[in-house]
Coordinates of C-alpha atoms in Angstrom, one line a residue:
M1 CA 21.0 8.5 12.8
L2 CA 20.6 4.7 12.7
H3 CA 23.3 2.1 12.3
I4 CA 22.6 -1.6 12.0
N5 CA 25.8 -3.6 12.0
D6 CA 26.2 -7.3 11.2
L7 CA 22.8 -8.1 12.6
T8 CA 21.6 -11.7 13.0
L9 CA 18.1 -12.7 14.4
R10 CA 16.6 -16.1 14.8
I11 CA 13.0 -16.7 15.9
A12 CA 11.8 -20.2 16.7
G13 CA 14.8 -21.7 14.9
R14 CA 14.1 -19.7 11.7
V15 CA 16.8 -17.2 10.5
L16 CA 15.2 -13.8 9.7
L17 CA 18.3 -11.7 9.5
E18 CA 21.8 -12.9 9.0
G19 CA 24.8 -10.6 9.0
A20 CA 22.6 -7.7 7.9
S21 CA 23.9 -4.1 7.9
L22 CA 22.3 -0.7 7.1
H23 CA 23.0 2.9 7.8
V24 CA 20.3 5.6 7.7
A25 CA 21.4 9.2 7.6
M26 CA 19.7 12.0 9.6
G27 CA 16.7 13.4 7.7
Q28 CA 16.3 10.4 5.3
K29 CA 12.9 8.9 4.6
V30 CA 13.2 5.2 4.2
G31 CA 10.6 2.8 2.9
F32 CA 11.1 -0.8 4.2
V33 CA 9.7 -3.6 1.9
G34 CA 9.7 -7.3 1.7
R35 CA 7.4 -10.3 1.4
N36 CA 5.0 -11.2 4.2
G37 CA 6.8 -13.1 7.0
T38 CA 10.3 -12.1 6.1
G39 CA 11.0 -10.2 9.3
K40 CA 10.1 -6.6 8.7
T41 CA 8.2 -6.1 11.9
S42 CA 10.9 -8.0 13.8
L43 CA 13.5 -5.5 12.6
L44 CA 11.4 -2.6 13.8
R45 CA 11.1 -4.3 17.2
L46 CA 14.9 -4.7 17.3
I47 CA 15.3 -0.9 16.6
E48 CA 12.8 -0.1 19.3
G49 CA 14.7 -2.4 21.7
R50 CA 11.8 -4.8 22.2
L51 CA 13.8 -7.7 20.7
Q52 CA 17.5 -8.5 21.2
P53 CA 19.6 -9.8 18.3
D54 CA 21.5 -13.0 18.3
Q55 CA 24.5 -11.1 16.9
G56 CA 25.4 -7.6 15.9
E57 CA 24.1 -4.3 17.1
V58 CA 21.5 -1.6 16.5
R59 CA 22.8 1.9 17.4
L60 CA 21.0 5.2 17.4
R61 CA 22.6 8.7 17.3
S62 CA 23.3 9.9 20.9
A63 CA 20.3 11.6 22.5
A64 CA 18.0 10.8 19.5
R65 CA 14.3 10.5 20.3
L66 CA 12.7 7.4 19.0
G67 CA 9.0 7.2 18.3
A68 CA 6.6 4.5 17.2
V69 CA 2.9 3.9 17.3
A70 CA 1.8 2.4 20.6
Q71 CA 0.9 -1.3 20.4
D72 CA -2.2 -0.8 22.5
A73 CA -5.0 1.5 21.4
P74 CA -5.6 4.4 24.0
G75 CA -8.9 4.3 25.8
G76 CA -10.7 5.6 28.9
D77 CA -12.6 8.8 29.4
S78 CA -10.0 11.1 27.9
T79 CA -10.6 12.6 24.5
P80 CA -8.6 12.2 21.3
L81 CA -7.4 15.8 21.6
S82 CA -6.2 15.4 25.2
A83 CA -4.6 12.1 24.5
V84 CA -2.6 13.5 21.6
L85 CA -1.5 16.6 23.7
A86 CA -0.5 14.3 26.6
A87 CA 1.9 12.5 24.2
D88 CA 4.3 15.5 24.5
R89 CA 5.5 14.5 28.0
E90 CA 7.7 17.5 28.5
R91 CA 4.9 20.0 27.7
Q92 CA 2.5 18.0 29.9
S93 CA 5.0 17.8 32.8
L94 CA 5.7 21.6 32.6
L95 CA 2.0 22.4 32.6
D96 CA 1.4 20.1 35.6
E97 CA 4.3 21.6 37.5
L98 CA 2.9 25.1 36.7
E99 CA -0.4 24.2 38.3
R100 CA 1.3 23.3 41.5
S101 CA 2.4 27.0 41.8
P102 CA 6.2 26.6 42.3
G103 CA 8.4 29.6 43.2
P104 CA 8.6 32.7 41.1
E105 CA 12.0 31.7 39.6
R106 CA 10.8 28.3 38.6
I107 CA 7.6 29.8 37.1
A108 CA 9.8 32.0 34.9
E109 CA 11.9 29.0 33.8
I110 CA 8.8 27.0 33.0
E111 CA 7.2 29.8 31.0
T112 CA 10.4 30.3 29.1
R113 CA 10.7 26.7 28.2
L114 CA 7.0 26.5 27.2
L115 CA 7.7 29.4 24.8
E116 CA 10.7 27.6 23.4
I117 CA 8.7 24.5 22.6
R118 CA 5.7 26.5 21.3
A119 CA 3.4 25.0 23.8
D120 CA 0.7 27.6 23.0
A121 CA 0.4 26.4 19.4
A122 CA 0.2 22.7 20.4
P123 CA -3.6 22.4 20.7
A124 CA -4.1 23.8 17.2
R125 CA -1.4 21.5 15.8
A126 CA -2.9 18.4 17.5
A127 CA -6.3 19.3 16.2
R128 CA -5.0 19.6 12.6
I129 CA -3.4 16.2 12.8
L130 CA -6.6 14.6 14.2
K131 CA -8.7 16.3 11.5
G132 CA -6.4 15.0 8.8
L133 CA -6.9 11.5 10.2
G134 CA -10.7 11.8 10.1
F135 CA -11.7 13.3 13.5
D136 CA -14.1 16.2 13.1
D137 CA -14.4 18.9 15.8
D138 CA -17.0 17.0 17.8
G139 CA -15.1 13.7 17.5
Q140 CA -12.0 15.2 18.9
L141 CA -13.8 15.9 22.2
R142 CA -15.7 12.6 22.6
P143 CA -14.4 10.0 25.1
L144 CA -12.0 7.5 23.6
S145 CA -14.1 4.7 25.0
S146 CA -16.8 5.6 22.6
F147 CA -14.6 4.8 19.5
S148 CA -13.8 1.5 17.9
G149 CA -10.4 0.0 18.1
G150 CA -9.5 1.1 14.6
W151 CA -10.3 4.8 15.4
R152 CA -8.4 4.6 18.7
M153 CA -5.4 3.3 16.7
R154 CA -5.7 6.5 14.7
V155 CA -5.3 8.4 17.9
A156 CA -2.1 6.4 18.6
L157 CA -0.8 7.4 15.2
A158 CA -1.8 11.0 15.7
S159 CA 0.1 11.0 19.0
V160 CA 3.4 9.9 17.6
L161 CA 3.1 12.3 14.6
F162 CA 2.4 15.2 17.1
V163 CA 5.5 14.4 19.1
E164 CA 7.8 14.5 16.0
P165 CA 10.5 12.2 17.2
D166 CA 14.0 12.3 15.6
L167 CA 13.5 8.8 14.3
L168 CA 9.9 7.9 13.5
L169 CA 9.1 4.2 13.0
L170 CA 5.8 3.3 11.3
D171 CA 4.6 -0.2 10.6
E172 CA 1.9 -0.3 8.0
P173 CA 0.5 3.2 9.1
T174 CA -2.4 3.1 6.6
N175 CA -3.9 -0.2 7.8
H176 CA -6.5 1.5 10.1
L177 CA -7.1 4.4 7.7
D178 CA -9.6 5.1 4.9
L179 CA -8.6 6.5 1.5
E180 CA -9.2 10.0 2.7
A181 CA -7.0 9.8 5.7
T182 CA -4.3 7.9 3.7
M183 CA -4.2 10.8 1.2
W184 CA -3.7 13.3 4.1
L185 CA -1.0 11.1 5.7
E186 CA 0.9 10.9 2.5
Q187 CA 1.2 14.7 2.3
H188 CA 2.1 14.9 6.0
L189 CA 4.9 12.4 5.8
K190 CA 6.3 14.0 2.7
A191 CA 6.7 17.2 4.8
Y192 CA 8.0 15.4 7.9
P193 CA 11.1 17.3 9.0
R194 CA 13.0 14.4 10.6
T195 CA 14.1 10.9 9.9
L196 CA 11.4 8.3 8.9
F197 CA 11.7 4.5 8.7
M198 CA 8.4 3.1 7.4
V199 CA 7.2 -0.5 6.6
S200 CA 4.5 -0.2 4.0
H201 CA 2.9 -2.2 1.2
D202 CA 1.1 0.8 -0.2
R203 CA 2.8 1.5 -3.6
E204 CA 1.5 5.0 -3.9
L205 CA 2.8 5.9 -0.5
L206 CA 6.2 4.2 -1.2
N207 CA 6.6 6.2 -4.5
S208 CA 5.6 9.5 -2.9
V209 CA 7.3 9.7 0.5
P210 CA 10.6 7.8 0.7
D211 CA 13.9 8.9 -0.9
R212 CA 15.3 5.4 -0.4
I213 CA 13.8 1.9 -0.4
V214 CA 15.4 -0.9 1.7
H215 CA 14.5 -4.4 0.7
L216 CA 14.6 -7.4 3.1
E217 CA 15.3 -10.6 1.2
G218 CA 17.2 -13.7 2.1
G219 CA 18.1 -12.3 5.5
Q220 CA 19.9 -9.3 4.0
L221 CA 19.1 -5.6 3.8
K222 CA 19.7 -4.0 0.4
A223 CA 19.2 -0.3 -0.2
Y224 CA 18.0 1.4 -3.4
A225 CA 17.8 5.1 -4.2
G226 CA 14.4 6.7 -5.0
G227 CA 10.8 5.4 -4.6
Y228 CA 9.3 1.9 -5.1
D229 CA 9.0 2.0 -8.9
N230 CA 12.7 2.9 -9.2
F231 CA 13.6 0.1 -6.8
E232 CA 11.6 -2.4 -8.7
R233 CA 13.1 -1.4 -12.0
T234 CA 16.7 -1.4 -10.6
R235 CA 16.3 -4.7 -8.9
R236 CA 14.9 -6.3 -12.1
E237 CA 17.9 -5.0 -14.1
K238 CA 20.3 -6.2 -11.4
M239 CA 18.7 -9.7 -11.4
V240 CA 19.2 -9.9 -15.2
L241 CA 22.8 -8.8 -15.0
E242 CA 23.5 -11.3 -12.1
E243 CA 22.0 -14.1 -14.0
K244 CA 24.2 -13.3 -17.1
A245 CA 27.3 -13.1 -14.8
R246 CA 26.5 -16.4 -13.2
E247 CA 26.0 -18.1 -16.6
K248 CA 29.3 -16.5 -17.9
Q249 CA 31.2 -17.7 -14.8
E250 CA 29.7 -21.2 -15.1
L251 CA 30.8 -21.4 -18.7
Q252 CA 34.3 -20.3 -17.7
R253 CA 34.4 -22.7 -14.9
R254 CA 33.5 -25.7 -17.1
H255 CA 36.1 -24.6 -19.6
I256 CA 38.9 -24.5 -17.0
Q257 CA 37.7 -27.8 -15.4
A258 CA 37.8 -29.5 -18.8
F259 CA 41.4 -28.4 -19.2
V260 CA 42.3 -29.7 -15.7
D261 CA 40.6 -33.0 -16.3
R262 CA 42.4 -33.5 -19.6
F263 CA 45.9 -32.5 -18.7
R264 CA 46.4 -32.8 -14.9
Y265 CA 48.2 -36.1 -15.2
K266 CA 50.2 -35.2 -18.3
A267 CA 53.7 -34.1 -17.3
S268 CA 54.1 -31.4 -20.0
K269 CA 50.9 -29.7 -18.9
A270 CA 51.0 -30.4 -15.1
R271 CA 52.1 -26.9 -14.1
Q272 CA 49.4 -25.3 -16.3
A273 CA 46.8 -27.7 -14.8
Q274 CA 47.8 -26.8 -11.2
S275 CA 47.6 -23.1 -12.1
R276 CA 44.1 -23.6 -13.3
I277 CA 43.1 -25.6 -10.2
K278 CA 44.2 -22.7 -8.1
M279 CA 42.3 -20.4 -10.4
L280 CA 39.1 -22.4 -9.7
E281 CA 39.7 -22.3 -6.0
R282 CA 40.1 -18.5 -6.0
M283 CA 37.0 -18.0 -8.2
Q284 CA 34.3 -16.4 -6.1
P285 CA 31.0 -18.0 -7.2
V286 CA 28.2 -15.6 -8.3
G287 CA 25.2 -16.7 -6.3
D288 CA 22.1 -18.0 -8.0
V289 CA 19.6 -15.2 -8.6
V290 CA 17.0 -15.2 -5.8
S291 CA 13.7 -15.3 -7.5
E292 CA 10.7 -15.2 -5.2
P293 CA 7.9 -17.5 -6.2
E294 CA 5.0 -15.7 -8.0
I295 CA 1.8 -15.3 -6.1
H296 CA -1.6 -15.9 -7.8
F297 CA -5.1 -15.5 -6.5
D298 CA -8.2 -17.1 -8.0
F299 CA -11.7 -16.2 -6.9
G300 CA -13.2 -18.7 -9.2
G301 CA -16.7 -17.7 -10.2
A302 CA -19.7 -19.9 -10.9
A303 CA -22.2 -19.4 -13.7
I304 CA -23.1 -15.7 -13.6
P305 CA -26.8 -14.8 -13.6
A306 CA -28.4 -12.4 -16.0
P307 CA -28.6 -8.8 -14.9
P308 CA -29.5 -7.3 -12.6
M309 CA -27.7 -9.3 -10.0
I310 CA -28.9 -7.0 -7.2
S311 CA -31.5 -4.2 -7.5
I312 CA -32.2 -1.8 -4.6
E313 CA -35.2 0.6 -4.6
R314 CA -35.9 3.4 -2.1
A315 CA -34.1 1.4 0.6
E316 CA -32.8 2.5 4.0
A317 CA -30.1 0.8 6.1
G318 CA -28.9 1.4 9.6
Y319 CA -28.8 0.0 13.1
G320 CA -31.1 0.1 16.1
G321 CA -33.8 1.8 14.2
K322 CA -31.6 4.7 13.1
P323 CA -30.9 4.9 9.4
V324 CA -27.3 5.5 8.2
L325 CA -28.2 5.4 4.5
R326 CA -31.4 6.7 3.0
R327 CA -33.2 6.6 -0.4
L328 CA -30.9 4.0 -2.0
D329 CA -31.6 3.3 -5.6
L330 CA -28.8 1.1 -6.8
R331 CA -28.1 -1.7 -9.2
L332 CA -25.3 -4.3 -9.6
D333 CA -24.8 -6.0 -13.0
P334 CA -22.3 -8.7 -14.0
E335 CA -18.8 -7.3 -14.6
D336 CA -19.5 -4.1 -12.6
R337 CA -16.3 -2.9 -10.9
I338 CA -17.4 -0.4 -8.2
A339 CA -15.2 1.3 -5.6
L340 CA -16.9 3.1 -2.6
L341 CA -15.5 6.5 -1.6
G342 CA -16.3 8.4 1.6
A343 CA -14.7 9.0 5.0
N344 CA -15.0 6.3 7.6
G345 CA -18.3 6.6 9.5
N346 CA -20.3 7.7 6.4
G347 CA -21.7 4.2 5.7
K348 CA -19.4 2.4 3.3
S349 CA -19.3 -0.7 5.4
T350 CA -23.0 -0.5 6.0
L351 CA -23.6 -0.5 2.3
A352 CA -21.2 -3.4 1.9
R353 CA -23.1 -5.4 4.5
L354 CA -26.5 -4.5 2.9
L355 CA -25.2 -5.8 -0.5
A356 CA -23.7 -8.9 1.1
G357 CA -27.0 -9.7 2.8
T358 CA -25.7 -9.7 6.3
L359 CA -27.7 -6.5 7.1
E360 CA -31.5 -6.3 6.3
P361 CA -32.9 -3.1 5.0
M362 CA -35.0 -0.9 7.3
G363 CA -37.3 0.0 4.4
G364 CA -37.6 -0.3 0.6
T365 CA -36.9 -3.4 -1.4
I366 CA -33.8 -5.4 -2.4
T367 CA -34.2 -7.9 -5.2
R368 CA -31.4 -10.5 -5.8
A369 CA -30.9 -12.9 -8.7
R370 CA -32.0 -16.5 -7.9
N371 CA -29.5 -18.6 -6.0
L372 CA -27.1 -15.7 -5.9
E373 CA -23.8 -16.4 -4.1
V374 CA -22.0 -13.5 -2.5
G375 CA -18.4 -13.6 -1.3
F376 CA -18.0 -11.0 1.5
F377 CA -14.6 -10.1 3.0
A378 CA -14.8 -7.9 6.1
Q379 CA -11.9 -6.5 8.0
H380 CA -12.7 -8.3 11.2
Q381 CA -12.7 -11.8 9.7
I382 CA -8.9 -12.1 10.1
E383 CA -9.3 -11.7 13.9
S384 CA -12.0 -14.4 14.0
L385 CA -9.6 -17.1 12.7
Q386 CA -8.8 -19.8 15.4
A387 CA -5.1 -19.3 16.2
E388 CA -4.4 -23.0 17.0
R389 CA -6.1 -24.4 13.8
T390 CA -4.3 -24.7 10.5
P391 CA -5.6 -23.4 7.1
I392 CA -6.5 -27.0 6.1
E393 CA -8.5 -27.5 9.3
H394 CA -10.3 -24.1 8.8
L395 CA -11.3 -25.1 5.3
R396 CA -12.2 -28.7 6.2
D397 CA -14.8 -27.3 8.7
L398 CA -16.6 -25.6 5.8
M399 CA -16.0 -28.3 3.2
P400 CA -15.9 -31.7 5.0
H401 CA -16.7 -33.6 1.9
L402 CA -13.5 -32.6 0.1
T403 CA -10.3 -34.7 0.1
E404 CA -7.1 -33.3 1.5
E405 CA -5.7 -33.0 -2.0
R406 CA -8.7 -30.8 -3.1
L407 CA -8.5 -28.7 0.1
R408 CA -4.8 -28.0 -0.6
A409 CA -5.7 -27.1 -4.1
R410 CA -8.2 -24.5 -2.9
L411 CA -5.7 -23.0 -0.5
G412 CA -3.1 -23.0 -3.3
R413 CA -5.4 -20.6 -5.2
F414 CA -4.3 -18.0 -2.6
G415 CA -0.7 -18.9 -2.2
L416 CA -1.0 -21.1 0.9
I417 CA 1.0 -24.0 -0.3
Q418 CA 3.1 -26.8 1.3
Q419 CA 3.9 -26.1 5.0
K420 CA 1.8 -22.9 5.1
A421 CA -1.3 -25.0 4.7
E422 CA -0.3 -26.9 7.9
T423 CA 0.9 -23.9 10.0
P424 CA -1.5 -22.8 12.8
A425 CA -3.2 -19.5 11.9
G426 CA -1.7 -17.8 15.0
R427 CA 1.8 -18.3 13.5
L428 CA 0.9 -17.0 10.0
S429 CA 1.8 -13.5 9.1
G430 CA -0.9 -10.9 8.8
G431 CA -0.9 -11.2 5.0
E432 CA -1.1 -15.0 5.1
R433 CA -4.1 -14.7 7.4
T434 CA -5.7 -12.3 5.0
R435 CA -5.1 -14.9 2.2
L436 CA -6.7 -17.6 4.3
S437 CA -9.8 -15.4 4.9
L438 CA -10.1 -14.8 1.2
A439 CA -9.8 -18.6 0.5
L440 CA -12.6 -19.2 3.1
M441 CA -14.7 -16.5 1.5
C442 CA -14.7 -18.5 -1.8
V443 CA -15.9 -21.8 -0.5
R444 CA -19.3 -21.4 -2.3
D445 CA -17.9 -20.1 -5.6
P446 CA -19.2 -16.5 -5.3
Q447 CA -20.7 -14.6 -8.2
I448 CA -20.3 -11.2 -6.5
L449 CA -17.4 -10.1 -4.4
I450 CA -17.9 -7.5 -1.7
L451 CA -14.4 -6.6 -0.4
D452 CA -13.9 -4.3 2.6
E453 CA -10.2 -3.4 2.8
P454 CA -8.9 -6.7 1.4
S455 CA -5.4 -5.4 1.0
N456 CA -4.7 -4.8 4.7
H457 CA -1.5 -6.7 5.6
L458 CA -0.9 -8.0 2.0
D459 CA 2.6 -7.3 0.6
I460 CA 3.0 -5.6 -2.7
D461 CA 3.3 -8.9 -4.7
S462 CA 0.1 -10.2 -3.1
R463 CA -1.7 -6.9 -3.8
Q464 CA -0.7 -7.2 -7.5
A465 CA -2.1 -10.8 -7.4
L466 CA -5.3 -9.4 -5.9
I467 CA -5.6 -6.8 -8.7
E468 CA -5.2 -9.5 -11.4
A469 CA -7.7 -11.8 -9.7
I470 CA -10.3 -9.0 -9.4
N471 CA -9.8 -8.1 -13.1
T472 CA -10.3 -11.7 -14.2
F473 CA -13.3 -12.5 -12.0
P474 CA -16.3 -12.9 -14.2
G475 CA -18.9 -11.5 -11.7
A476 CA -19.4 -8.1 -10.1
V477 CA -17.1 -6.5 -7.5
V478 CA -17.7 -3.9 -4.9
L479 CA -14.5 -2.6 -3.3
I480 CA -13.6 -0.5 -0.2
S481 CA -9.9 0.2 0.0
H482 CA -7.4 2.9 1.1
D483 CA -5.0 1.6 -1.6
R484 CA -5.2 4.1 -4.5
R485 CA -3.5 1.8 -6.9
L486 CA -5.8 -1.1 -6.2
V487 CA -8.8 1.2 -6.8
E488 CA -7.4 2.8 -9.9
L489 CA -6.5 -0.5 -11.5
T490 CA -9.7 -2.4 -10.8
A491 CA -12.7 0.0 -10.5
D492 CA -14.6 1.3 -13.4
T493 CA -17.2 3.3 -11.4
L494 CA -16.9 5.3 -8.2
W495 CA -19.8 5.6 -5.7
L496 CA -19.5 8.3 -3.1
V497 CA -21.1 7.6 0.2
R498 CA -21.7 10.8 2.0
D499 CA -24.4 12.5 4.1
G500 CA -26.6 9.4 4.2
R501 CA -26.7 9.1 0.4
V502 CA -24.9 7.0 -2.3
R503 CA -24.3 8.6 -5.7
E504 CA -22.0 8.0 -8.6
F505 CA -18.9 10.2 -8.4
D506 CA -18.3 12.0 -11.7
G507 CA -14.5 12.0 -11.9
D508 CA -11.4 10.0 -10.9
L509 CA -9.4 9.7 -7.7
D510 CA -7.4 12.8 -8.6
D511 CA -10.6 14.8 -8.9
Y512 CA -11.7 13.3 -5.6
R513 CA -8.4 14.2 -3.9
R514 CA -8.7 17.8 -5.1
D515 CA -12.2 17.9 -3.7
L516 CA -11.0 16.7 -0.4
L517 CA -8.1 19.2 -0.2
E518 CA -10.5 22.0 -1.1
S519 CA -13.1 20.9 1.4
R520 CA -10.5 20.6 4.2
S521 CA -8.8 23.9 3.5
D522 CA -9.7 27.2 5.1
R523 CA -9.5 29.1 1.9
P524 CA -12.7 30.9 0.6
A525 CA -14.5 29.3 -2.2
K526 CA -13.4 30.3 -5.7
P527 CA -15.6 33.0 -7.3
Q528 CA -17.9 31.6 -9.9
P529 CA -17.9 33.0 -13.5
A530 CA -20.6 35.6 -14.1
S531 CA -22.5 33.3 -16.4
A532 CA -22.8 30.8 -13.6
V533 CA -23.9 33.4 -11.0
D534 CA -26.4 35.3 -13.0
G535 CA -27.8 32.3 -14.8
K536 CA -27.2 33.7 -18.3
K537 CA -26.0 31.2 -20.8
P538 CA -23.4 32.1 -23.5
S539 CA -24.9 32.5 -27.0
A540 CA -24.4 29.8 -29.7
A541 CA -22.0 32.1 -31.5
D542 CA -19.9 32.5 -28.4
R543 CA -19.9 28.7 -27.9
R544 CA -18.8 28.1 -31.5
S545 CA -15.9 30.6 -31.2
K546 CA -14.7 28.9 -28.0
L547 CA -15.2 25.3 -29.3
A548 CA -13.0 25.7 -32.4
P549 CA -9.6 26.3 -30.6
L550 CA -10.6 23.7 -27.9
R551 CA -11.2 21.0 -30.4
A552 CA -7.8 21.9 -32.1
R553 CA -6.1 21.6 -28.7
A554 CA -7.8 18.2 -28.0
R555 CA -6.7 16.9 -31.5
D556 CA -3.1 18.0 -31.0
A557 CA -2.9 16.5 -27.6
E558 CA -4.4 13.2 -28.8
R559 CA -1.9 13.0 -31.6
E560 CA 0.9 13.8 -29.1
V561 CA -0.3 10.9 -26.8
E562 CA -0.3 8.5 -29.8
R563 CA 3.2 9.6 -30.9
L564 CA 4.6 9.3 -27.4
Q565 CA 3.0 5.9 -26.8
A566 CA 4.5 4.6 -30.0
R567 CA 7.9 5.7 -28.8
K568 CA 7.3 4.1 -25.5
L569 CA 6.4 0.7 -27.1
V570 CA 9.7 0.7 -28.9
L571 CA 11.6 1.6 -25.7
D572 CA 9.8 -1.1 -23.7
A573 CA 10.7 -3.7 -26.3
R574 CA 14.3 -2.8 -26.0
L575 CA 14.2 -3.0 -22.2
A576 CA 12.5 -6.4 -22.4
D577 CA 15.1 -7.8 -24.8
P578 CA 17.9 -9.7 -23.0
A579 CA 20.4 -8.6 -25.7
T580 CA 20.1 -5.0 -24.4
Y581 CA 21.8 -6.0 -21.2
A582 CA 24.6 -7.9 -22.9
D583 CA 25.8 -5.5 -25.6
G584 CA 27.0 -2.6 -23.3
T585 CA 23.9 -0.5 -23.7
D586 CA 23.4 2.2 -21.0
V587 CA 20.4 0.6 -19.4
A588 CA 20.1 3.3 -16.8
A589 CA 19.8 5.9 -19.6
L590 CA 17.1 3.8 -21.2
N591 CA 15.2 3.7 -18.0
R592 CA 15.5 7.5 -17.6
D593 CA 14.1 7.9 -21.1
A594 CA 11.3 5.5 -20.3
A595 CA 10.4 7.5 -17.1
A596 CA 10.6 10.8 -19.1
L597 CA 8.2 9.4 -21.7
E598 CA 5.8 8.3 -19.0
D599 CA 5.7 11.8 -17.6
A600 CA 5.3 13.3 -21.1
I601 CA 2.4 10.9 -21.8
A602 CA 0.7 11.8 -18.5
S603 CA 1.1 15.5 -19.3
A604 CA -0.3 15.1 -22.8
E605 CA -3.2 13.0 -21.6
G606 CA -3.9 15.7 -19.0
R607 CA -4.1 18.4 -21.7
W608 CA -6.3 16.1 -23.9
L609 CA -8.7 15.4 -21.0
E610 CA -8.8 19.0 -19.9
A611 CA -9.7 20.1 -23.4
E612 CA -12.3 17.4 -23.8
A613 CA -13.8 18.5 -20.4
E614 CA -14.0 22.1 -21.5
I615 CA -15.6 21.0 -24.8
E616 CA -18.2 18.9 -22.9
A617 CA -18.9 21.8 -20.5
L618 CA -19.6 24.1 -23.5
D619 CA -21.7 21.5 -25.3
L620 CA -23.8 21.1 -22.1
G621 CA -24.1 24.8 -21.7

């Protein structure tokens, strides 16, 4: 399907690709990863034909249809539904021709072709895609001009998904989506029937959808089978082996060189010395292991006030006199880690602005701790950076009293070091601009972080740094994110924003996902048990007879989890021991055992939690 041969690309004197080659078979799903600024988007532009390489070629299968999300968001008076339907140019062209009433023979040809491409089913299919991306029935029929840029980019994504090109190119497809739409997109791409080449930094998406990961590093394209976790594990093993091979070769080289230095001028050993010189010349050096510098974030955190940090009572929030959120009774304490759930448009960003103090309540009261400092990261802040000014200049505007050394130290807390601190913002990658915005957010040492989609544009290593920084931050954190892993590894509490209210969600993201799938399906609701319908509660004897086996199941599952986790600790220790990679051990088999143990632990934990949930339900009953 796609052939990249000996490709070299230079931009502004910087080499992004050098002699890179890659072949993607028809029907493969490829996840394309790499650090911010390494050239991933540039490669997509090369494949599209919007950039020309300095050397090499990009070749597609003959007659293959290429599709990518349009760079400009659609607009005007047309509706999302009509815009998506119009993306199928053949269908639209045939329908337009049919309206012009051609001759009977041509009408027959057009109707036959419309049947072949299933034109009659197109409106329903387009509506399903739009619904999955968050457009309700009314929203699908509103003018595009009434939507924000982010929502119109969803229409652009829906359009290319609707067309189903032979090779679908996606560049960070979840950046304009909320968690709900991201969950839908993951399922849709897993079932995509053609070839997919996707740039993403969403670890869940990269584990679920691709059957192959391609890593861009040092100007080269290296392919790995499986999803992201397997890529990371395989690459780590490869780096260990390469380092050992390099050390072994260096030892051998020093040994040979010592022989040459000692005997090259001695007549009786001259021939052996010359032989070893040739051996050195033929020896292909094992390259140094490329180790990308670690990224660390540091949000700081001044003295944290006593609880509550923020208290909201009977408040309303909205715009233009129209409330979006009503009857808010909320409280934020130190060390709270709260993630907001709810589809876009339900008020998550409104609540974030209310907590941050950039939106005043329409009613009720908000009480804040004295001298409270709030760090607020909003999605639009990246766009407000001045393209011609450097990170140091941006920071100096806010902190003119600091020396350049201290300004650089603050930027270094977000990985903007050395020349990056002096690069105009317009020439930074999207992830680097996000890091700059986070650095600017922290100029007053916040005690609460309000983060609205902070991981957009961040690469996977930067997202891991973000997770660690949130978890070590001493104050409270309120998070809005479509990145499941970020939410799962940082949030202790989930607040659901829906129907104008905010309430705590009793469950985890898997429960929320199931709720979403059930609410979006057309299946009838599951019948309720008789006791739930007629209001009769089971007797105490019935509850006791049911509780005994449930408690036994819970105990057995808990013991199984403990046993498996103990085995996993032993296996992890072996994989972390460098000696494992030197004594001929089958490392791949160990990794397979580790993966199997992780699955077994997850299964046992699921049985344990299921039994505990049934016990709790009976106790409450």
